[in-house]
PDB file of C-alpha atoms and ligand atoms in Angstrom:
ATOM      1  CA  MET A  33      22.113 173.163 -99.139  1.00  0.00           C
ATOM      2  CA  ARG A  34      21.992 169.903 -97.237  1.00  0.00           C
ATOM      3  CA  THR A  35      25.556 169.120 -98.287  1.00  0.00           C
ATOM      4  CA  LEU A  36      26.661 172.545 -97.166  1.00  0.00           C
ATOM      5  CA  ALA A  37      24.963 172.076 -93.807  1.00  0.00           C
ATOM      6  CA  ILE A  38      26.728 168.740 -93.321  1.00  0.00           C
ATOM      7  CA  LEU A  39      30.038 170.312 -94.293  1.00  0.00           C
ATOM      8  CA  LEU A  40      29.507 173.203 -91.901  1.00  0.00           C
ATOM      9  CA  THR A  41      28.568 170.821 -89.085  1.00  0.00           C
ATOM     10  CA  ALA A  42      31.701 168.750 -89.708  1.00  0.00           C
ATOM     11  CA  PHE A  43      33.821 171.903 -89.794  1.00  0.00           C
ATOM     12  CA  ALA A  44      32.330 173.128 -86.522  1.00  0.00           C
ATOM     13  CA  ALA A  45      33.122 169.795 -84.853  1.00  0.00           C
ATOM     14  CA  VAL A  46      36.718 169.892 -86.050  1.00  0.00           C
ATOM     15  CA  THR A  47      37.293 173.460 -84.960  1.00  0.00           C
ATOM     16  CA  ALA A  48      35.740 172.731 -81.564  1.00  0.00           C
ATOM     17  CA  ASN A  49      38.223 169.900 -81.091  1.00  0.00           C
ATOM     18  CA  ALA A  50      41.113 171.946 -82.355  1.00  0.00           C
ATOM     19  CA  ALA A  51      40.212 174.677 -79.883  1.00  0.00           C
ATOM     20  CA  ASP A  52      40.041 172.292 -76.945  1.00  0.00           C
ATOM     21  CA  LEU A  53      43.410 170.552 -77.266  1.00  0.00           C
ATOM     22  CA  ALA A  54      46.937 171.428 -78.284  1.00  0.00           C
ATOM     23  CA  VAL A  55      48.868 168.283 -79.094  1.00  0.00           C
ATOM     24  CA  GLY A  56      52.577 167.746 -78.607  1.00  0.00           C
ATOM     25  CA  LYS A  57      53.115 163.960 -78.711  1.00  0.00           C
ATOM     26  CA  ALA A  58      49.905 162.642 -80.227  1.00  0.00           C
ATOM     27  CA  ASP A  59      50.298 158.938 -79.426  1.00  0.00           C
ATOM     28  CA  ALA A  60      51.045 159.484 -75.758  1.00  0.00           C
ATOM     29  CA  PHE A  61      48.638 162.394 -75.273  1.00  0.00           C
ATOM     30  CA  HIS A  62      45.661 160.613 -76.780  1.00  0.00           C
ATOM     31  CA  GLN A  63      46.168 157.715 -74.383  1.00  0.00           C
ATOM     32  CA  LEU A  64      45.305 160.304 -71.741  1.00  0.00           C
ATOM     33  CA  VAL A  65      42.792 162.550 -73.532  1.00  0.00           C
ATOM     34  CA  ALA A  66      40.744 161.352 -76.512  1.00  0.00           C
ATOM     35  CA  ALA A  67      41.162 163.387 -79.683  1.00  0.00           C
ATOM     36  CA  ASP A  68      37.465 164.274 -79.685  1.00  0.00           C
ATOM     37  CA  ALA A  69      37.211 165.171 -75.981  1.00  0.00           C
ATOM     38  CA  LYS A  70      35.582 168.522 -75.345  1.00  0.00           C
ATOM     39  CA  VAL A  71      35.948 171.097 -72.603  1.00  0.00           C
ATOM     40  CA  GLU A  72      32.625 171.854 -70.932  1.00  0.00           C
ATOM     41  CA  LYS A  73      31.853 174.918 -68.818  1.00  0.00           C
ATOM     42  CA  LEU A  74      30.085 173.778 -65.647  1.00  0.00           C
ATOM     43  CA  GLY A  75      29.622 177.140 -63.954  1.00  0.00           C
ATOM     44  CA  THR A  76      30.705 180.760 -64.254  1.00  0.00           C
ATOM     45  CA  GLY A  77      30.226 184.236 -62.790  1.00  0.00           C
ATOM     46  CA  MET A  78      32.637 183.668 -59.907  1.00  0.00           C
ATOM     47  CA  LYS A  79      35.660 185.836 -59.016  1.00  0.00           C
ATOM     48  CA  PHE A  80      38.776 183.635 -58.833  1.00  0.00           C
ATOM     49  CA  VAL A  81      38.254 179.927 -58.428  1.00  0.00           C
ATOM     50  CA  GLU A  82      40.837 177.493 -57.052  1.00  0.00           C
ATOM     51  CA  GLY A  83      41.277 174.363 -54.977  1.00  0.00           C
ATOM     52  CA  PRO A  84      39.036 171.750 -56.658  1.00  0.00           C
ATOM     53  CA  CYS A  85      38.682 168.466 -54.786  1.00  0.00           C
ATOM     54  CA  TRP A  86      36.393 165.533 -55.620  1.00  0.00           C
ATOM     55  CA  ILE A  87      34.453 163.996 -52.741  1.00  0.00           C
ATOM     56  CA  LYS A  88      32.911 160.559 -53.252  1.00  0.00           C
ATOM     57  CA  THR A  89      30.290 160.685 -50.510  1.00  0.00           C
ATOM     58  CA  ASP A  90      26.673 161.802 -51.003  1.00  0.00           C
ATOM     59  CA  GLY A  91      26.634 160.667 -54.620  1.00  0.00           C
ATOM     60  CA  GLY A  92      29.855 162.439 -55.537  1.00  0.00           C
ATOM     61  CA  TRP A  93      30.462 166.178 -55.621  1.00  0.00           C
ATOM     62  CA  LEU A  94      33.193 168.722 -56.196  1.00  0.00           C
ATOM     63  CA  VAL A  95      34.253 171.246 -53.588  1.00  0.00           C
ATOM     64  CA  PHE A  96      36.248 174.249 -54.781  1.00  0.00           C
ATOM     65  CA  SER A  97      37.168 177.732 -53.610  1.00  0.00           C
ATOM     66  CA  ASP A  98      36.103 181.142 -54.822  1.00  0.00           C
ATOM     67  CA  ILE A  99      38.861 182.957 -52.975  1.00  0.00           C
ATOM     68  CA  PRO A 100      37.799 186.652 -53.227  1.00  0.00           C
ATOM     69  CA  SER A 101      34.154 185.750 -52.556  1.00  0.00           C
ATOM     70  CA  ASN A 102      35.224 184.109 -49.301  1.00  0.00           C
ATOM     71  CA  GLU A 103      33.287 180.963 -50.208  1.00  0.00           C
ATOM     72  CA  LEU A 104      33.707 177.266 -50.740  1.00  0.00           C
ATOM     73  CA  LYS A 105      31.513 176.195 -53.627  1.00  0.00           C
ATOM     74  CA  LYS A 106      29.861 172.866 -54.365  1.00  0.00           C
ATOM     75  CA  TRP A 107      29.220 171.407 -57.812  1.00  0.00           C
ATOM     76  CA  THR A 108      27.041 168.395 -58.585  1.00  0.00           C
ATOM     77  CA  ALA A 109      25.879 167.142 -61.964  1.00  0.00           C
ATOM     78  CA  ALA A 110      22.265 167.560 -60.882  1.00  0.00           C
ATOM     79  CA  GLY A 111      22.465 170.793 -58.923  1.00  0.00           C
ATOM     80  CA  GLY A 112      25.218 172.768 -60.650  1.00  0.00           C
ATOM     81  CA  VAL A 113      27.193 175.264 -58.561  1.00  0.00           C
ATOM     82  CA  THR A 114      25.979 176.291 -55.111  1.00  0.00           C
ATOM     83  CA  THR A 115      27.624 177.807 -52.032  1.00  0.00           C
ATOM     84  CA  TRP A 116      28.792 175.217 -49.484  1.00  0.00           C
ATOM     85  CA  ARG A 117      30.667 177.301 -46.878  1.00  0.00           C
ATOM     86  CA  ASN A 118      30.627 181.042 -46.216  1.00  0.00           C
ATOM     87  CA  PRO A 119      32.819 182.481 -44.845  1.00  0.00           C
ATOM     88  CA  SER A 120      35.717 180.298 -45.905  1.00  0.00           C
ATOM     89  CA  ASN A 121      38.480 182.589 -44.616  1.00  0.00           C
ATOM     90  CA  ASN A 122      39.383 182.947 -48.282  1.00  0.00           C
ATOM     91  CA  THR A 123      40.304 179.286 -48.570  1.00  0.00           C
ATOM     92  CA  ASN A 124      42.524 178.360 -51.501  1.00  0.00           C
ATOM     93  CA  GLY A 125      43.719 174.741 -51.871  1.00  0.00           C
ATOM     94  CA  ASN A 126      41.632 171.761 -50.720  1.00  0.00           C
ATOM     95  CA  LEU A 127      42.462 168.066 -50.483  1.00  0.00           C
ATOM     96  CA  LEU A 128      41.173 164.979 -48.697  1.00  0.00           C
ATOM     97  CA  ASP A 129      43.348 163.159 -46.196  1.00  0.00           C
ATOM     98  CA  GLN A 130      43.437 159.363 -46.014  1.00  0.00           C
ATOM     99  CA  GLN A 131      40.368 159.313 -43.798  1.00  0.00           C
ATOM    100  CA  GLY A 132      38.411 161.400 -46.316  1.00  0.00           C
ATOM    101  CA  ARG A 133      38.495 164.563 -44.231  1.00  0.00           C
ATOM    102  CA  LEU A 134      38.790 167.870 -46.041  1.00  0.00           C
ATOM    103  CA  ILE A 135      42.084 169.694 -45.553  1.00  0.00           C
ATOM    104  CA  SER A 136      41.836 173.402 -46.462  1.00  0.00           C
ATOM    105  CA  CYS A 137      44.458 176.120 -46.870  1.00  0.00           C
ATOM    106  CA  GLU A 138      42.943 179.332 -45.527  1.00  0.00           C
ATOM    107  CA  HIS A 139      44.436 182.608 -46.723  1.00  0.00           C
ATOM    108  CA  SER A 140      43.038 185.333 -44.483  1.00  0.00           C
ATOM    109  CA  SER A 141      43.214 183.288 -41.269  1.00  0.00           C
ATOM    110  CA  ARG A 142      46.682 182.098 -42.343  1.00  0.00           C
ATOM    111  CA  ARG A 143      46.126 178.503 -41.292  1.00  0.00           C
ATOM    112  CA  VAL A 144      45.492 174.951 -42.446  1.00  0.00           C
ATOM    113  CA  THR A 145      42.320 173.323 -41.180  1.00  0.00           C
ATOM    114  CA  ARG A 146      40.650 169.933 -41.219  1.00  0.00           C
ATOM    115  CA  THR A 147      36.890 169.511 -41.489  1.00  0.00           C
ATOM    116  CA  ASN A 148      36.062 166.520 -39.297  1.00  0.00           C
ATOM    117  CA  ALA A 149      33.322 163.971 -39.947  1.00  0.00           C
ATOM    118  CA  ASP A 150      30.978 165.810 -37.563  1.00  0.00           C
ATOM    119  CA  GLY A 151      31.453 169.051 -39.485  1.00  0.00           C
ATOM    120  CA  THR A 152      33.675 170.762 -36.929  1.00  0.00           C
ATOM    121  CA  ILE A 153      36.612 172.716 -38.313  1.00  0.00           C
ATOM    122  CA  GLU A 154      39.882 171.983 -36.532  1.00  0.00           C
ATOM    123  CA  VAL A 155      43.003 174.118 -36.872  1.00  0.00           C
ATOM    124  CA  LEU A 156      45.943 171.874 -37.714  1.00  0.00           C
ATOM    125  CA  VAL A 157      48.657 174.513 -37.963  1.00  0.00           C
ATOM    126  CA  ASP A 158      48.824 178.305 -38.138  1.00  0.00           C
ATOM    127  CA  SER A 159      52.401 179.171 -37.180  1.00  0.00           C
ATOM    128  CA  PHE A 160      56.011 178.115 -37.475  1.00  0.00           C
ATOM    129  CA  ASP A 161      58.800 179.031 -35.107  1.00  0.00           C
ATOM    130  CA  GLY A 162      56.435 181.335 -33.206  1.00  0.00           C
ATOM    131  CA  LYS A 163      55.493 183.316 -36.315  1.00  0.00           C
ATOM    132  CA  LYS A 164      52.285 183.349 -38.303  1.00  0.00           C
ATOM    133  CA  LEU A 165      52.289 181.436 -41.558  1.00  0.00           C
ATOM    134  CA  ASN A 166      52.179 183.629 -44.669  1.00  0.00           C
ATOM    135  CA  SER A 167      49.008 182.377 -46.372  1.00  0.00           C
ATOM    136  CA  PRO A 168      48.921 178.610 -46.984  1.00  0.00           C
ATOM    137  CA  ASN A 169      48.175 178.013 -50.638  1.00  0.00           C
ATOM    138  CA  ASP A 170      48.037 174.311 -51.393  1.00  0.00           C
ATOM    139  CA  VAL A 171      48.599 170.940 -49.774  1.00  0.00           C
ATOM    140  CA  ALA A 172      49.622 167.390 -50.672  1.00  0.00           C
ATOM    141  CA  VAL A 173      48.960 164.359 -48.486  1.00  0.00           C
ATOM    142  CA  LYS A 174      51.445 161.487 -48.220  1.00  0.00           C
ATOM    143  CA  SER A 175      50.424 157.955 -47.247  1.00  0.00           C
ATOM    144  CA  ASP A 176      52.331 158.245 -43.958  1.00  0.00           C
ATOM    145  CA  GLY A 177      49.798 160.901 -42.907  1.00  0.00           C
ATOM    146  CA  THR A 178      52.087 163.881 -43.367  1.00  0.00           C
ATOM    147  CA  LEU A 179      50.808 167.058 -45.032  1.00  0.00           C
ATOM    148  CA  TRP A 180      53.060 169.045 -47.351  1.00  0.00           C
ATOM    149  CA  ILE A 181      52.069 172.705 -47.415  1.00  0.00           C
ATOM    150  CA  THR A 182      53.150 175.627 -49.587  1.00  0.00           C
ATOM    151  CA  ASP A 183      53.218 179.053 -47.956  1.00  0.00           C
ATOM    152  CA  PRO A 184      53.613 181.986 -50.367  1.00  0.00           C
ATOM    153  CA  PRO A 185      52.439 185.460 -49.278  1.00  0.00           C
ATOM    154  CA  TYR A 186      49.705 185.989 -51.914  1.00  0.00           C
ATOM    155  CA  GLY A 187      46.828 185.961 -49.443  1.00  0.00           C
ATOM    156  CA  ILE A 188      48.144 187.914 -46.454  1.00  0.00           C
ATOM    157  CA  PRO A 189      45.410 190.448 -45.555  1.00  0.00           C
ATOM    158  CA  LYS A 190      46.356 194.027 -46.472  1.00  0.00           C
ATOM    159  CA  ASP A 191      46.269 195.171 -42.828  1.00  0.00           C
ATOM    160  CA  GLN A 192      48.653 192.408 -41.717  1.00  0.00           C
ATOM    161  CA  LYS A 193      52.381 191.857 -42.169  1.00  0.00           C
ATOM    162  CA  GLN A 194      54.434 188.924 -43.322  1.00  0.00           C
ATOM    163  CA  GLU A 195      56.142 187.491 -40.245  1.00  0.00           C
ATOM    164  CA  LEU A 196      58.218 184.689 -41.724  1.00  0.00           C
ATOM    165  CA  ASP A 197      61.160 185.792 -43.841  1.00  0.00           C
ATOM    166  CA  ALA A 198      60.782 182.929 -46.331  1.00  0.00           C
ATOM    167  CA  GLN A 199      58.233 181.313 -48.609  1.00  0.00           C
ATOM    168  CA  ASN A 200      58.589 177.723 -47.499  1.00  0.00           C
ATOM    169  CA  VAL A 201      57.294 174.335 -48.394  1.00  0.00           C
ATOM    170  CA  PHE A 202      56.558 172.697 -45.058  1.00  0.00           C
ATOM    171  CA  ARG A 203      56.232 169.081 -43.997  1.00  0.00           C
ATOM    172  CA  PHE A 204      53.664 168.768 -41.227  1.00  0.00           C
ATOM    173  CA  ASP A 205      53.080 165.605 -39.260  1.00  0.00           C
ATOM    174  CA  PRO A 206      49.804 165.785 -37.322  1.00  0.00           C
ATOM    175  CA  ALA A 207      50.808 162.663 -35.357  1.00  0.00           C
ATOM    176  CA  THR A 208      53.936 164.195 -33.810  1.00  0.00           C
ATOM    177  CA  PRO A 209      53.255 164.343 -30.042  1.00  0.00           C
ATOM    178  CA  ASP A 210      55.431 167.437 -29.509  1.00  0.00           C
ATOM    179  CA  LYS A 211      53.505 170.060 -31.495  1.00  0.00           C
ATOM    180  CA  SER A 212      56.558 172.318 -31.623  1.00  0.00           C
ATOM    181  CA  LYS A 213      58.304 169.650 -33.711  1.00  0.00           C
ATOM    182  CA  ALA A 214      55.404 168.735 -36.008  1.00  0.00           C
ATOM    183  CA  MET A 215      56.330 171.257 -38.700  1.00  0.00           C
ATOM    184  CA  THR A 216      59.651 171.306 -40.518  1.00  0.00           C
ATOM    185  CA  VAL A 217      60.909 173.210 -43.545  1.00  0.00           C
ATOM    186  CA  ALA A 218      61.124 170.888 -46.550  1.00  0.00           C
ATOM    187  CA  ILE A 219      62.121 173.499 -49.160  1.00  0.00           C
ATOM    188  CA  ALA A 220      63.304 177.003 -48.311  1.00  0.00           C
ATOM    189  CA  ASP A 221      64.507 178.402 -51.637  1.00  0.00           C
ATOM    190  CA  CYS A 222      61.246 178.933 -53.553  1.00  0.00           C
ATOM    191  CA  ASP A 223      60.102 182.354 -54.704  1.00  0.00           C
ATOM    192  CA  ARG A 224      56.361 181.583 -54.593  1.00  0.00           C
ATOM    193  CA  PRO A 225      55.787 177.870 -53.872  1.00  0.00           C
ATOM    194  CA  ASN A 226      52.317 176.941 -55.022  1.00  0.00           C
ATOM    195  CA  GLY A 227      50.858 173.614 -56.207  1.00  0.00           C
ATOM    196  CA  LEU A 228      52.517 170.350 -55.242  1.00  0.00           C
ATOM    197  CA  CYS A 229      51.946 166.627 -55.715  1.00  0.00           C
ATOM    198  CA  PHE A 230      53.627 163.268 -55.234  1.00  0.00           C
ATOM    199  CA  SER A 231      54.401 160.723 -57.932  1.00  0.00           C
ATOM    200  CA  PRO A 232      52.255 157.575 -57.625  1.00  0.00           C
ATOM    201  CA  ASP A 233      55.061 155.730 -55.779  1.00  0.00           C
ATOM    202  CA  GLU A 234      55.701 158.804 -53.582  1.00  0.00           C
ATOM    203  CA  LYS A 235      59.394 158.710 -54.424  1.00  0.00           C
ATOM    204  CA  LEU A 236      59.165 162.135 -56.084  1.00  0.00           C
ATOM    205  CA  LEU A 237      57.613 165.430 -55.012  1.00  0.00           C
ATOM    206  CA  TYR A 238      56.752 168.004 -57.672  1.00  0.00           C
ATOM    207  CA  VAL A 239      56.521 171.651 -56.584  1.00  0.00           C
ATOM    208  CA  ALA A 240      55.297 174.532 -58.734  1.00  0.00           C
ATOM    209  CA  ASP A 241      56.882 177.960 -58.257  1.00  0.00           C
ATOM    210  CA  SER A 242      54.496 180.591 -59.600  1.00  0.00           C
ATOM    211  CA  GLY A 243      56.853 183.473 -58.796  1.00  0.00           C
ATOM    212  CA  LYS A 244      59.758 184.564 -60.951  1.00  0.00           C
ATOM    213  CA  PRO A 245      60.903 181.064 -62.033  1.00  0.00           C
ATOM    214  CA  LYS A 246      57.500 179.938 -63.385  1.00  0.00           C
ATOM    215  CA  HIS A 247      58.696 176.366 -63.264  1.00  0.00           C
ATOM    216  CA  ILE A 248      57.967 173.008 -61.681  1.00  0.00           C
ATOM    217  CA  ARG A 249      60.786 171.369 -59.769  1.00  0.00           C
ATOM    218  CA  VAL A 250      61.040 167.704 -58.861  1.00  0.00           C
ATOM    219  CA  PHE A 251      62.665 166.391 -55.684  1.00  0.00           C
ATOM    220  CA  THR A 252      63.592 162.916 -54.484  1.00  0.00           C
ATOM    221  CA  VAL A 253      61.729 162.021 -51.288  1.00  0.00           C
ATOM    222  CA  LYS A 254      64.044 160.245 -48.864  1.00  0.00           C
ATOM    223  CA  ASP A 255      62.915 157.660 -46.328  1.00  0.00           C
ATOM    224  CA  ASP A 256      63.501 160.060 -43.441  1.00  0.00           C
ATOM    225  CA  GLY A 257      61.007 162.546 -44.915  1.00  0.00           C
ATOM    226  CA  THR A 258      63.563 164.997 -46.254  1.00  0.00           C
ATOM    227  CA  LEU A 259      64.094 165.929 -49.900  1.00  0.00           C
ATOM    228  CA  SER A 260      67.132 165.894 -52.162  1.00  0.00           C
ATOM    229  CA  ASP A 261      68.219 166.345 -55.761  1.00  0.00           C
ATOM    230  CA  GLY A 262      65.869 169.231 -56.589  1.00  0.00           C
ATOM    231  CA  LYS A 263      65.935 169.987 -60.290  1.00  0.00           C
ATOM    232  CA  VAL A 264      63.796 171.832 -62.810  1.00  0.00           C
ATOM    233  CA  PHE A 265      61.192 169.514 -64.368  1.00  0.00           C
ATOM    234  CA  ALA A 266      59.375 171.936 -66.687  1.00  0.00           C
ATOM    235  CA  THR A 267      59.250 175.699 -67.276  1.00  0.00           C
ATOM    236  CA  LEU A 268      56.089 177.407 -68.506  1.00  0.00           C
ATOM    237  CA  ASP A 269      56.064 180.035 -71.239  1.00  0.00           C
ATOM    238  CA  LYS A 270      52.413 181.052 -70.783  1.00  0.00           C
ATOM    239  CA  GLY A 271      51.327 182.127 -67.334  1.00  0.00           C
ATOM    240  CA  ALA A 272      52.763 180.345 -64.319  1.00  0.00           C
ATOM    241  CA  PRO A 273      52.281 176.873 -62.890  1.00  0.00           C
ATOM    242  CA  ASP A 274      49.783 176.986 -60.026  1.00  0.00           C
ATOM    243  CA  GLY A 275      47.925 173.789 -59.091  1.00  0.00           C
ATOM    244  CA  ILE A 276      49.486 170.507 -60.256  1.00  0.00           C
ATOM    245  CA  ARG A 277      48.447 166.841 -60.071  1.00  0.00           C
ATOM    246  CA  CYS A 278      50.064 163.515 -60.976  1.00  0.00           C
ATOM    247  CA  ASP A 279      47.952 160.942 -62.754  1.00  0.00           C
ATOM    248  CA  ALA A 280      48.085 157.211 -62.048  1.00  0.00           C
ATOM    249  CA  GLN A 281      50.799 156.735 -64.705  1.00  0.00           C
ATOM    250  CA  GLY A 282      53.004 159.444 -63.213  1.00  0.00           C
ATOM    251  CA  ASN A 283      52.356 162.146 -65.811  1.00  0.00           C
ATOM    252  CA  VAL A 284      52.224 165.674 -64.381  1.00  0.00           C
ATOM    253  CA  TRP A 285      49.214 167.890 -65.167  1.00  0.00           C
ATOM    254  CA  SER A 286      49.875 171.573 -64.549  1.00  0.00           C
ATOM    255  CA  SER A 287      47.674 174.624 -64.699  1.00  0.00           C
ATOM    256  CA  ALA A 288      48.982 177.294 -67.071  1.00  0.00           C
ATOM    257  CA  GLY A 289      47.956 180.510 -68.735  1.00  0.00           C
ATOM    258  CA  ASP A 290      46.440 178.613 -71.650  1.00  0.00           C
ATOM    259  CA  GLY A 291      44.874 175.682 -69.806  1.00  0.00           C
ATOM    260  CA  VAL A 292      46.235 172.450 -68.343  1.00  0.00           C
ATOM    261  CA  ARG A 293      49.545 171.181 -69.669  1.00  0.00           C
ATOM    262  CA  VAL A 294      50.429 167.512 -69.499  1.00  0.00           C
ATOM    263  CA  TYR A 295      54.031 166.390 -69.083  1.00  0.00           C
ATOM    264  CA  ALA A 296      55.457 162.855 -69.218  1.00  0.00           C
ATOM    265  CA  PRO A 297      57.524 161.739 -66.208  1.00  0.00           C
ATOM    266  CA  ASP A 298      60.687 162.701 -68.147  1.00  0.00           C
ATOM    267  CA  GLY A 299      59.387 166.273 -68.567  1.00  0.00           C
ATOM    268  CA  THR A 300      58.323 165.973 -72.225  1.00  0.00           C
ATOM    269  CA  TRP A 301      55.280 168.130 -73.012  1.00  0.00           C
ATOM    270  CA  LEU A 302      52.597 165.788 -74.349  1.00  0.00           C
ATOM    271  CA  GLY A 303      49.748 168.215 -74.910  1.00  0.00           C
ATOM    272  CA  THR A 304      47.493 170.849 -73.380  1.00  0.00           C
ATOM    273  CA  VAL A 305      43.809 170.957 -72.501  1.00  0.00           C
ATOM    274  CA  LEU A 306      42.992 174.498 -73.611  1.00  0.00           C
ATOM    275  CA  THR A 307      40.609 176.620 -71.552  1.00  0.00           C
ATOM    276  CA  PRO A 308      39.062 180.000 -72.462  1.00  0.00           C
ATOM    277  CA  GLU A 309      40.366 181.448 -69.176  1.00  0.00           C
ATOM    278  CA  GLY A 310      43.750 180.893 -67.535  1.00  0.00           C
ATOM    279  CA  ALA A 311      43.706 177.797 -65.330  1.00  0.00           C
ATOM    280  CA  ALA A 312      44.646 177.978 -61.643  1.00  0.00           C
ATOM    281  CA  ASN A 313      44.094 174.431 -60.434  1.00  0.00           C
ATOM    282  CA  LEU A 314      42.733 171.005 -61.349  1.00  0.00           C
ATOM    283  CA  CYS A 315      41.749 167.620 -60.002  1.00  0.00           C
ATOM    284  CA  PHE A 316      40.377 164.335 -61.256  1.00  0.00           C
ATOM    285  CA  GLY A 317      36.987 163.090 -60.132  1.00  0.00           C
ATOM    286  CA  GLY A 318      33.528 162.149 -61.265  1.00  0.00           C
ATOM    287  CA  ALA A 319      31.860 158.739 -61.006  1.00  0.00           C
ATOM    288  CA  ASP A 320      34.760 156.929 -62.735  1.00  0.00           C
ATOM    289  CA  GLY A 321      37.475 159.249 -61.429  1.00  0.00           C
ATOM    290  CA  LYS A 322      38.424 160.209 -64.993  1.00  0.00           C
ATOM    291  CA  THR A 323      36.845 163.650 -65.303  1.00  0.00           C
ATOM    292  CA  LEU A 324      39.375 166.453 -65.122  1.00  0.00           C
ATOM    293  CA  PHE A 325      37.921 169.464 -63.293  1.00  0.00           C
ATOM    294  CA  ILE A 326      39.636 172.788 -63.949  1.00  0.00           C
ATOM    295  CA  THR A 327      39.211 175.989 -61.964  1.00  0.00           C
ATOM    296  CA  ALA A 328      39.969 178.913 -64.274  1.00  0.00           C
ATOM    297  CA  ARG A 329      39.427 182.485 -63.096  1.00  0.00           C
ATOM    298  CA  THR A 330      35.647 183.033 -63.129  1.00  0.00           C
ATOM    299  CA  SER A 331      34.579 179.566 -64.262  1.00  0.00           C
ATOM    300  CA  LEU A 332      34.657 175.853 -63.565  1.00  0.00           C
ATOM    301  CA  TYR A 333      35.417 173.601 -66.551  1.00  0.00           C
ATOM    302  CA  ALA A 334      35.616 169.841 -67.078  1.00  0.00           C
ATOM    303  CA  ILE A 335      36.829 167.419 -69.736  1.00  0.00           C
ATOM    304  CA  PRO A 336      36.690 163.618 -69.824  1.00  0.00           C
ATOM    305  CA  THR A 337      40.085 161.887 -69.714  1.00  0.00           C
ATOM    306  CA  LEU A 338      41.321 158.316 -69.961  1.00  0.00           C
ATOM    307  CA  THR A 339      43.227 158.316 -66.677  1.00  0.00           C
ATOM    308  CA  THR A 340      42.760 158.985 -62.962  1.00  0.00           C
ATOM    309  CA  GLN A 341      44.574 160.876 -60.261  1.00  0.00           C
ATOM    310  CA  ALA A 342      47.480 159.270 -58.411  1.00  0.00           C
ATOM    311  CA  LEU A 343      45.893 158.352 -55.125  1.00  0.00           C
ATOM    312  CA  VAL A 344      47.196 158.360 -51.605  1.00  0.00           C
ATOM    313  CA  LYS A 345      47.909 154.711 -50.790  1.00  0.00           C
TER     314      LYS A 345
HETATM  315 MG1  LIG B 270      47.554 177.614 -55.848  1.00  0.00          MG
END
C-alpha cells in the first residue's frame, strides 16, 4: 500500500506539471520557466479580469481590473484580493509610468488617466481630432515619456456611438505644449489593436490584434517616434492575443485561449503556461520581479518564472 501511495503521489506531481506547461523548445523554455513550476490560483469569483500591474510601494501589491464589475482590484500575498477602486469607469489596461504613477485605460469614460501621488485622477487624453476615443484598451510607456495607446471599440457603452472611423494605435506625448499636437496615429490599419509592448532596447514595438487577424505584429521604432517595417511576428491558433509583455531577454509573452504563450525574439514558440481559463493579460512582479501574474476570465493566477519584465529605462 505504501508503495502504491508513493507511486500515486509521484504520478499526481507529474500530471500537475504536465497540465501546467506545454513545451515547444525545452532548453530555451526551461531557462524561463522551471519544469516543475506550478500555476497557482490567487483569487476567483470575478467577472472578466484584465490589466495586471505590479506596484512596488507599500510592501508590493498587484492592481488589476475587473472590467464588468467596474472595479480595480488589489492583491497582496497577505490579504488576497480586495477592491481598491470603485467605480473604475470599467478600466481595462494599467501600467506605471517612469515616475511610478498608475496609467489606466478607462472603457466607459473613453479616456486614459493618471493617478497622481496624492491620489487625484487626472485625465491625460480622451479625444483625437475632436472626436471621442473608442475605448482605450491597453498602454505601453516608452523611456522618453510617451504613452502608446490602443483604441479598439470593445468597451464603448451601448448607448454611445463610435466617433472615430478607425481603431488606432496612438502615440501620446504628455510633454507636448500644444495639446492638439500631443496625440498622433502610430498605426491605423489594425482591426482590434489590443496589448502592446516594447523590446528591452525599445527598437521594436509589438502590437497584438485580437480582431480577425489574431496575430502579433512587430514594428521598427524610428528615432523620430514613427514606426516602420510592420510584419507579422506570431499568429495564434487558440483564442486571440490580448495582453502582451516582453521579458528582459526580449522574449514575447502573449495571452492566449489556452494560457500564456512564450515566443523567442525570432518568433519561435518556446512553450505555454497553461491556465484553466483563457488568459487576457499578464505582467511580471512579486518581491523578485519574477512572478508571472495572469488575469484569466474570472480568476487571477500566478506562476514563478526565471526572468523579469523588460523595464522602462
Ligand atoms: Mg486588452
